[in-house]
Coordinates of C-alpha atoms and ligand atoms in Angstrom, one line a residue:
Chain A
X1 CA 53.0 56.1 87.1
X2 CA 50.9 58.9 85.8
X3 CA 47.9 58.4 83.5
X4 CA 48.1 60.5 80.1
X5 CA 45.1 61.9 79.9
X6 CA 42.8 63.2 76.4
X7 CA 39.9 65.3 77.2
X8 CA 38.9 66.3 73.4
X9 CA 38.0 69.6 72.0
X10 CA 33.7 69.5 73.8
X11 CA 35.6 68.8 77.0
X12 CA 37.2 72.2 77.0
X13 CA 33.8 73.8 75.5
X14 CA 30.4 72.5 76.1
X15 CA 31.0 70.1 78.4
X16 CA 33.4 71.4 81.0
X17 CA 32.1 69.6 83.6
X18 CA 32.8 66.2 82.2
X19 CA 36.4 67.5 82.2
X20 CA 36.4 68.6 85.8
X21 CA 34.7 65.7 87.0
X22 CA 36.7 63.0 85.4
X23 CA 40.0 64.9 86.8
X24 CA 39.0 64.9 90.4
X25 CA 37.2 62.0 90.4
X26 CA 40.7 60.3 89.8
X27 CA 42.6 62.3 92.0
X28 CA 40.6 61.0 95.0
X29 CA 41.3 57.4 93.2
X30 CA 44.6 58.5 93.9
X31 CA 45.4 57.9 90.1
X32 CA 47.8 60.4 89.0
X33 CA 46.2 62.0 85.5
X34 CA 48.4 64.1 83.2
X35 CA 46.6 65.9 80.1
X36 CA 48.4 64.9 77.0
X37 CA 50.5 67.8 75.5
X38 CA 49.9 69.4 72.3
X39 CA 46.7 67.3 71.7
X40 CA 44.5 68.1 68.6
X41 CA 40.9 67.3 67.7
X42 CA 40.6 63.3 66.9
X43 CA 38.0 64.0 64.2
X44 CA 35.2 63.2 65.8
X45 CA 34.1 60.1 63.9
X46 CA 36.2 57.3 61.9
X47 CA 36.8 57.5 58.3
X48 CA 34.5 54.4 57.3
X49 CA 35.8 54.8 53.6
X50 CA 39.0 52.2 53.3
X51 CA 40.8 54.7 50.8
X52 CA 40.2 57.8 53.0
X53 CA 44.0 57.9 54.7
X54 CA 43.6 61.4 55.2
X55 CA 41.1 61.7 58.5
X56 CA 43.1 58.7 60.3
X57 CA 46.0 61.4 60.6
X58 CA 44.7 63.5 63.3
X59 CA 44.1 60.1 65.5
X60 CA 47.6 59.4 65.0
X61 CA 49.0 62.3 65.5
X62 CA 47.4 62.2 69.2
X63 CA 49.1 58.6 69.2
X64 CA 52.3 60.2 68.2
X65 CA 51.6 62.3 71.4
X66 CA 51.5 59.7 73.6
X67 CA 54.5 58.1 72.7
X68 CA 56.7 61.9 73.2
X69 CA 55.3 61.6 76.5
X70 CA 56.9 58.2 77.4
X71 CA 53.9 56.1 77.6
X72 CA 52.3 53.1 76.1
X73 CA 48.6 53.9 76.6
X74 CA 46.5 56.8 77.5
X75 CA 42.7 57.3 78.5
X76 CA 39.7 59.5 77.7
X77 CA 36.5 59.7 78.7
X78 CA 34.5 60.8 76.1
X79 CA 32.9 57.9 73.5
X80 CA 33.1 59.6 70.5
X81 CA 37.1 60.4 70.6
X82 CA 37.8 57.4 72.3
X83 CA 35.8 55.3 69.6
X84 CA 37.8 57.5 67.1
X85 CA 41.2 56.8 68.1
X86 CA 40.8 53.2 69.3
X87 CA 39.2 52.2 65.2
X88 CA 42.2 54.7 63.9
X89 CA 44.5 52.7 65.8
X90 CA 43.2 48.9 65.2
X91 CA 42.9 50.2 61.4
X92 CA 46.5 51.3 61.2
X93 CA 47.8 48.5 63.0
X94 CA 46.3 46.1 60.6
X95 CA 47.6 48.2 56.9
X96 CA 51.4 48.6 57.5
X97 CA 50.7 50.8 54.0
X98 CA 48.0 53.2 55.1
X99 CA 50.3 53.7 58.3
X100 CA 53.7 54.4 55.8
X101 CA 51.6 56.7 54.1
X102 CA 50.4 58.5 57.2
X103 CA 54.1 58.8 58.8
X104 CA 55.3 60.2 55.2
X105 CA 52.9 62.6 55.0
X106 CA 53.7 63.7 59.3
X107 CA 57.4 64.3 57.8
X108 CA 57.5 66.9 60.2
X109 CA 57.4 65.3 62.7
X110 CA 60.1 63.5 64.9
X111 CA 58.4 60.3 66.7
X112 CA 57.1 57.6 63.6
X113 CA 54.1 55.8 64.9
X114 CA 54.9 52.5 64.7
X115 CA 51.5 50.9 66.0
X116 CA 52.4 51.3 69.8
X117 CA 49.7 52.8 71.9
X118 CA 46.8 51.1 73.3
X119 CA 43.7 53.3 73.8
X120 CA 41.9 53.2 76.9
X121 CA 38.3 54.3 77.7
X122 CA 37.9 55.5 81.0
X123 CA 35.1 53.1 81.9
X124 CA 37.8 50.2 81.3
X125 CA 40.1 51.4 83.2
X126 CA 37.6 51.6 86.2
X127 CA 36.4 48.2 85.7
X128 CA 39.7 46.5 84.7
X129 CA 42.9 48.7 86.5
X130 CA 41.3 50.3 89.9
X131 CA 38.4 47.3 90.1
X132 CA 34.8 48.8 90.9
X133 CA 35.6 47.0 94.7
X134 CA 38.7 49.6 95.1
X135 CA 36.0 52.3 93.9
X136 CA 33.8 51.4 96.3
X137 CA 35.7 51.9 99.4
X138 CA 36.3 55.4 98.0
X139 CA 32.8 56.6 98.2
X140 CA 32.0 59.0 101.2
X141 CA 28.7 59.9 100.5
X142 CA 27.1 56.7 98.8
X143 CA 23.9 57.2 96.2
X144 CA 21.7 55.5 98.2
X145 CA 18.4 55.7 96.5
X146 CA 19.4 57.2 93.7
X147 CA 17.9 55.4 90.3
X148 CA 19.8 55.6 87.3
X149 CA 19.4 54.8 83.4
X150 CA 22.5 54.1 82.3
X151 CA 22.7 55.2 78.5
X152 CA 25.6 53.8 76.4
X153 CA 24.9 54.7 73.2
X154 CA 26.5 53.5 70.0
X155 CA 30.3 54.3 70.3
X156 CA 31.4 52.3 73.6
X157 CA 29.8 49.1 72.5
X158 CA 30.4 49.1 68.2
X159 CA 31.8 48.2 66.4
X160 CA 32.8 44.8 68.3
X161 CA 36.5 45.4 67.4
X162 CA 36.5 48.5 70.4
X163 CA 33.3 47.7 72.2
X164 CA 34.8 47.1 75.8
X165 CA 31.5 44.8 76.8
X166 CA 28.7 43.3 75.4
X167 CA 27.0 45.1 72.3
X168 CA 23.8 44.1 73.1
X169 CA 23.7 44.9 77.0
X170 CA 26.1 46.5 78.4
X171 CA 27.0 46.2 82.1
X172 CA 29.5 48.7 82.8
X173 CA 28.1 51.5 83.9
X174 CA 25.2 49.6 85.9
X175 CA 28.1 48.3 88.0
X176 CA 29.9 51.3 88.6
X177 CA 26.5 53.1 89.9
X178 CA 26.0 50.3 91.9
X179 CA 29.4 50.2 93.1
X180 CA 28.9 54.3 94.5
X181 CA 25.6 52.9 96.2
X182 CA 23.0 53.7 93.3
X183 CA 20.5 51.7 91.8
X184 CA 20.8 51.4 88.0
X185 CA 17.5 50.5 86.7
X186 CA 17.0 48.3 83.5
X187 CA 17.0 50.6 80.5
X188 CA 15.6 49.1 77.2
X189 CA 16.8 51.9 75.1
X190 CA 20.4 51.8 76.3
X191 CA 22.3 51.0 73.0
X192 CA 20.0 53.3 70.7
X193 CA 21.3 55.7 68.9
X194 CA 20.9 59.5 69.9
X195 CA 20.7 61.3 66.2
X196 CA 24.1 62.0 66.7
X197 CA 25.0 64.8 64.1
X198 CA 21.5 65.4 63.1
X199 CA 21.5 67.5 65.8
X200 CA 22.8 70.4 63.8
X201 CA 21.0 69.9 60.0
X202 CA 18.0 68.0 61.4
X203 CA 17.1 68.7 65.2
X204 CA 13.5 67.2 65.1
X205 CA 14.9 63.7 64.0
X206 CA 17.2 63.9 67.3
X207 CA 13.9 65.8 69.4
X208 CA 12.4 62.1 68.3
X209 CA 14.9 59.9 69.4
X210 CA 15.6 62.1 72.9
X211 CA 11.2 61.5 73.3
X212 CA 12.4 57.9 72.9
X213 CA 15.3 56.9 75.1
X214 CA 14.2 59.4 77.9
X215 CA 10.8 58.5 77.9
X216 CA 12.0 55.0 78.0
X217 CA 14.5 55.7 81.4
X218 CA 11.2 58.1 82.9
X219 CA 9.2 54.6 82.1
X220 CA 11.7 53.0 84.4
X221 CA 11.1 55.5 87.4
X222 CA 14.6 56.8 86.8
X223 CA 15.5 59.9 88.7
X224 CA 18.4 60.5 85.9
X225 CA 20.2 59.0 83.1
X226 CA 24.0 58.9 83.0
X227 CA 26.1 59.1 79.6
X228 CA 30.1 59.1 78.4
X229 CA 29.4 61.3 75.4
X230 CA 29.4 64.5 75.5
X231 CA 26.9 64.3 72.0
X232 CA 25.0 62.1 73.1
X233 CA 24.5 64.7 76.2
X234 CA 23.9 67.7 74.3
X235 CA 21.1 65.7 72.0
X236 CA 19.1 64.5 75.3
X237 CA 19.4 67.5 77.5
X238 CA 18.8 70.2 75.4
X239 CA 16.8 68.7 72.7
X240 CA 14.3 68.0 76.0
X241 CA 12.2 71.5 74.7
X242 CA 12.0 69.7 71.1
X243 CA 10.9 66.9 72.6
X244 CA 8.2 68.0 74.8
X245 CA 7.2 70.3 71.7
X246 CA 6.3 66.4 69.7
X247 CA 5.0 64.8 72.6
X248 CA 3.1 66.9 75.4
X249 CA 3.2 64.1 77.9
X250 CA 7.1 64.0 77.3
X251 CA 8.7 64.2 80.9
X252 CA 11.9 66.2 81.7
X253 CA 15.3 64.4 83.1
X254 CA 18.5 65.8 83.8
X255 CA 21.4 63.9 81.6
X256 CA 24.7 63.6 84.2
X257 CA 28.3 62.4 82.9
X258 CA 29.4 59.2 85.0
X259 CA 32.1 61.1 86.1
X260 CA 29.6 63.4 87.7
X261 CA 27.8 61.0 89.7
X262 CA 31.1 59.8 91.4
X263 CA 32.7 63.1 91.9
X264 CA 29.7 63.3 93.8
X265 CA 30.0 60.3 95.6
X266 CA 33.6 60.8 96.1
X267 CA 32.5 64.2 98.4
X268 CA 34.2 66.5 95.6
X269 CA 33.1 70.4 95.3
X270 CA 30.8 72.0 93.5
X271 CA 33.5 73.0 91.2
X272 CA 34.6 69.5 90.1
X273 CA 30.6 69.2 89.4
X274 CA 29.6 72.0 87.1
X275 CA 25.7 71.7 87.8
X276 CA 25.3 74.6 86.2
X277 CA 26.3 73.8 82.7
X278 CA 23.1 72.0 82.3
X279 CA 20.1 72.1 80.6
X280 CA 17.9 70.2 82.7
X281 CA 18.9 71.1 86.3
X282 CA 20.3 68.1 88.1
X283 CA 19.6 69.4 91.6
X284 CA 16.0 68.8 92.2
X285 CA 16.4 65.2 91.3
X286 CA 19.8 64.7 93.7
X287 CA 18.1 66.5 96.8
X288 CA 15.0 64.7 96.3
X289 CA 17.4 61.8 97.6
X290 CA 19.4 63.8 99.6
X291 CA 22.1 64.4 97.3
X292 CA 22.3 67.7 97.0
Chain B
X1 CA -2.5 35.4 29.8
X2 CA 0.9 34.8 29.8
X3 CA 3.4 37.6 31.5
X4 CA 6.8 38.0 30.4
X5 CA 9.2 39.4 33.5
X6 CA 12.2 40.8 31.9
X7 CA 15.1 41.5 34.6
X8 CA 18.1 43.6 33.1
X9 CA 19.1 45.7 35.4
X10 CA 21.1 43.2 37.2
X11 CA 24.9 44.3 36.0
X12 CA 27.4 42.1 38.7
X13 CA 31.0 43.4 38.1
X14 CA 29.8 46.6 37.1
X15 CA 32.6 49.0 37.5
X16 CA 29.8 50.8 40.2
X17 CA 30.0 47.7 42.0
X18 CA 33.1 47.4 41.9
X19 CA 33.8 51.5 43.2
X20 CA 31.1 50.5 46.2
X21 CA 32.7 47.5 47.0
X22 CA 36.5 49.0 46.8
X23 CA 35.4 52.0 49.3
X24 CA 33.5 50.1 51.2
X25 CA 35.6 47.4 51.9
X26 CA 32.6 44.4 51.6
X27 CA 31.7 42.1 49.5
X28 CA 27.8 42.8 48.2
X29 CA 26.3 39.2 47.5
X30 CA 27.1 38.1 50.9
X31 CA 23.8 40.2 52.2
X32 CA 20.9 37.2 51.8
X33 CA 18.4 39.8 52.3
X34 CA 17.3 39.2 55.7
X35 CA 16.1 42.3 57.1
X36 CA 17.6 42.2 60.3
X37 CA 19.9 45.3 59.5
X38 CA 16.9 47.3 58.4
X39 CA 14.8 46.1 61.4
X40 CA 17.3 47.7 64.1
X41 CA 18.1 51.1 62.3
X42 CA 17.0 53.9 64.4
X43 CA 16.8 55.7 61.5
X44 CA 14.7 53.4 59.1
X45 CA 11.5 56.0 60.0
X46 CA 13.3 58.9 57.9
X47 CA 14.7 56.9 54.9
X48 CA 13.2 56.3 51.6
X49 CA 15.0 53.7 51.5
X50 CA 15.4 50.7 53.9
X51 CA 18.9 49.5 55.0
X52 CA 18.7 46.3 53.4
X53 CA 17.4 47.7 50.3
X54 CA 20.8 49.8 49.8
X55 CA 22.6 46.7 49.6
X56 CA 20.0 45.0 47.3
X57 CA 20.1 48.2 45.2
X58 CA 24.3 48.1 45.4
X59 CA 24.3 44.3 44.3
X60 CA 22.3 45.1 41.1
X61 CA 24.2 48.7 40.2
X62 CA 21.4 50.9 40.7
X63 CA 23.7 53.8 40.5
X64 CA 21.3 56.8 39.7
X65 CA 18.6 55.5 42.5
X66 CA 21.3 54.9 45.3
X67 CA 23.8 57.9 44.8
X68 CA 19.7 59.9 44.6
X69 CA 18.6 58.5 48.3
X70 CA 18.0 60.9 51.6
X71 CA 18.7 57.3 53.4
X72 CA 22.1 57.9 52.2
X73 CA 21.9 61.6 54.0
X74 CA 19.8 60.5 57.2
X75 CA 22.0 56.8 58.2
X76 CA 24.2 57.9 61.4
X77 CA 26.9 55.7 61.2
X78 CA 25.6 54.0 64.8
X79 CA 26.5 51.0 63.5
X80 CA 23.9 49.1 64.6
X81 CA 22.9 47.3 61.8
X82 CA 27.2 46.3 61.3
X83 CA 26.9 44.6 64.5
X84 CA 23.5 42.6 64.2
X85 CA 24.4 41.6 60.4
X86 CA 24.5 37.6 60.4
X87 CA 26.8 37.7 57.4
X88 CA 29.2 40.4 59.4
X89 CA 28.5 42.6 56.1
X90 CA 29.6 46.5 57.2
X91 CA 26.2 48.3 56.0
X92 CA 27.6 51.3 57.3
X93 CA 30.6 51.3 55.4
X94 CA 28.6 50.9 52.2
X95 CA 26.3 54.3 53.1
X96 CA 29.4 55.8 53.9
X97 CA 30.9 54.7 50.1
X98 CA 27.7 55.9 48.5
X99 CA 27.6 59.8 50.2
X100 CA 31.8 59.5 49.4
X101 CA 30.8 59.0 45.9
X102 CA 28.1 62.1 46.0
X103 CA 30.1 64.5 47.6
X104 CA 33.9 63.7 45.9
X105 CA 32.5 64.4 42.0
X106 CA 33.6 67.8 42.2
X107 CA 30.4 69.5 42.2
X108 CA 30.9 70.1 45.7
X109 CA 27.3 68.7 46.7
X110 CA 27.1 69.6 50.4
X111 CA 24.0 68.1 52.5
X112 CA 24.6 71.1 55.1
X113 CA 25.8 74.6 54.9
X114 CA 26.8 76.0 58.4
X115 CA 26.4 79.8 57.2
X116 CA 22.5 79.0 57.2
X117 CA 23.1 78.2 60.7
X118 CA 21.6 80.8 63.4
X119 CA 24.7 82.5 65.3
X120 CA 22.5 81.3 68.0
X121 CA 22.6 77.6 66.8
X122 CA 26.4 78.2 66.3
X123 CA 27.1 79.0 69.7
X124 CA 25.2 76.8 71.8
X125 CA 26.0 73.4 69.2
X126 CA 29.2 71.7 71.0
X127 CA 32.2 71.3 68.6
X128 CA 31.7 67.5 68.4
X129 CA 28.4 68.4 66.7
X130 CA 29.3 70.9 64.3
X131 CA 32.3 68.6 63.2
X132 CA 30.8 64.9 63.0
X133 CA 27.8 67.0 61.1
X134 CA 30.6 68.3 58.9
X135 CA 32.9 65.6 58.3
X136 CA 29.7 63.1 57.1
X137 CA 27.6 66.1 55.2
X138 CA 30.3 68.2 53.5
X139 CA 33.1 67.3 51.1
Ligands
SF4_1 S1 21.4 42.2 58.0 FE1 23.1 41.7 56.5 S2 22.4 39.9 55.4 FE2 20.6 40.8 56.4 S3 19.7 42.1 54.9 FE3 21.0 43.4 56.1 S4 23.0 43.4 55.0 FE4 21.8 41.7 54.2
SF4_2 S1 24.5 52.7 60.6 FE1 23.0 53.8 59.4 S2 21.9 52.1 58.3 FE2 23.0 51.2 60.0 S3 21.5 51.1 61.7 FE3 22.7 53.0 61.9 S4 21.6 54.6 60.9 FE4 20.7 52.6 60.2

């Protein structure tokens, strides 16, 4: 059975290397991914006004994609579309008028949504379908030593309705590092927000928040932090200039995908890695444990 | 001396009210005006106007002070405060009603003009920036 597969639009941009890492990272699960066809941006965040129909079309669209491709569920691995789609979804499910008025409006097209995908965030899938023990017995070059801040953000944990574990403190993550032979390290600032689109209007109220949760994860004697948005990324990698501009004692940290860190583990190439597509260099920190 | 307090701002079924409410989705008087959604906001250092005084502000109709906030601009949508609210109120939704109601009057009110943007800025921001940013700052 193959596993339909949304990368979002930052996943063919900016962030290429969560992409290539979440592909081959499954292949050596031996999970069989296939991108979903003729896939178009989810939006990028939920339409939070209840009269606003018209951004909940692109998510369903993507739903109406899924269900060409003969399947019941897909998965991504980014936070931010999977958030998108998964509160499109629930929110659709629950208004059988909002969804009429969607599928009347997508005339064009020939599938109806009728409410029947299920919307799977990569993380899940790990934890609940292949089982972190499974995982486990795939790593060939274990993370031993390696301490990691796992960051979750805000879209994997809220609202509760797609939060996939607790809001509060998630575990996720902290098992799956642990499950490649890492050590996550407790991480206060785990669930705070990132600043998000301020990034583009307002970059010092993001530079604030990156001086924040990084310093919190460098508090922690954390050799990196790990992330499933590619936002989230961008704001504490390369807001790390900004940040050391407000706060001279501000320490630099390279920001890895989760996907990275088991690509890595998994023995992939370089090329299912992308190291160079960041800000802050990931290598130093990896060879300082032998990772690299 | 004797001090008269005269309250008459308080307008409950206002058709404001009502508007917030309607987009929203949430039902005002349920906030008891605890704090806790203001107390959690990552973003309460940048407003000039707390979290949980929004919703005090929406229960009396304060239509001219709300719709004239920079919380209104600066709230993320992390939706913190939505998931530590004791009374399950959607703060969130109701900053999200109140920049609706700015930036559908017509007058095309945009918090954010991307051609001010450095070509420099426009390359390097990822798409997921440059969109979110959009979608919550421009009509
Ligand atoms: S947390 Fe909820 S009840 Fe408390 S002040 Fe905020 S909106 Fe009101
Ligand atoms: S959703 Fe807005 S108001 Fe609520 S905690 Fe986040 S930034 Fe603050």
């Amino acid at each position: 059975m193959k596993l339909i597969y949304y990368p979002g639009c930052t996943l063919k941009n900016q962030a290429r290397n969560f992409d290539v890492s979440t592909v081959s990272s499954m292949a050596e699960l031996d999970v069989e991914v296939e991108e979903l066809a003729r896939w178009n941006c989810c939006g990028t965040v939920h339409a939070l006004a209840s009269d606003d129909v018209m951004h909940r079309m692109a998510p369903v669209t993507n739903l109406i994609r899924v269900k060409e491709a003969n399947a019941s569920e897909f998965m991504t691995s980014c936070a931010m579309c999977y958030n998108t789609l998964k509160r499109a979804n629930i929110d659709v499910k629950k208004r059988a008028d909002a969804l009429e008025t969607i599928n009347q409006f997508l005339y064009l097209e020939e599938t109806k949504y009728a409410g029947d995908v299920d919307v799977l965030h990569l993380l899940e899938y790990l934890r609940d379908r292949v089982g972190f023990d499974k995982l486990a017995e795939k790593v060939k070059k274990p993370l031993t030593g390696l301490r990691v801040a796992c960051y979750y953000g805000c879209l994997l944990v809220r609202p509760k309705e797609v939060a996939f574990d607790d809001a509060e403190n998630p575990v996720v993550m902290e098992n799956l590092i642990s499950a490649l032979g890492g050590t996550p390290v407790p991480f206060p600032q785990k669930t705070e927000c990132c600043g998000a689109h301020h990034t583009v209007g307002n970059p010092e109220i993001v530079a604030e928040r990156t001086d924040k949760i990084m310093g919190s994860a460098h508090e922690q004697a954390a050799d990196l932090v790990v992330v499933s948005c590619p936002l989230c990324a961008f704001n504490l990698d390369f807001r790390q200039d900004d940040a050391r501009r407000l706060n001279p004692d501000f320490h630099h940290l390279p920001v890895l995908y989760f996907t990275q860190l088991m690509a890595l583990a998994f023995g992939c190439d370089d090329a299912s890695l992308r190291f160079d597509l960041h800000h802050i260099d990931p290598l130093p920190a990896l060879a300082a444990r032998g990772l690299a | 001396m004797n001090t008269t307090l005269c309250i008459s701002s308080i307008r409950p079924g206002s058709p404001f009210v009502a508007l917030i409410e309607k987009i929203s989705g949430q039902n005002l008087l349920a906030c008891y005006q605890c704090g806790k959604c203001s107390a959690g906001c990552p973003m309460a250092p940048h407003m000039d106007v707390l979290p949980n005084q929004i919703i005090r502000l929406a229960q009396l109709g304060m239509k001219e002070k709300l719709l004239t906030t920079r919380s209104i601009w600066v709230c993320v949508s992390c939706m913190t405060c939505n998931s530590r609210c004791p009374k399950d109120i959607r703060i969130a939704e109701v900053f999200e009603a109140l920049r609706e109601m700015v930036l559908r009057d017509g007058s095309r009110d945009d918090r954010l003009d991307v051609r001010e943007l450095s070509p420099e800025a426009r390359g390097a921001l990822p798409p997921i920036a440059m969109i979110s940013a959009m979608r919550k700052l421009t009509s």
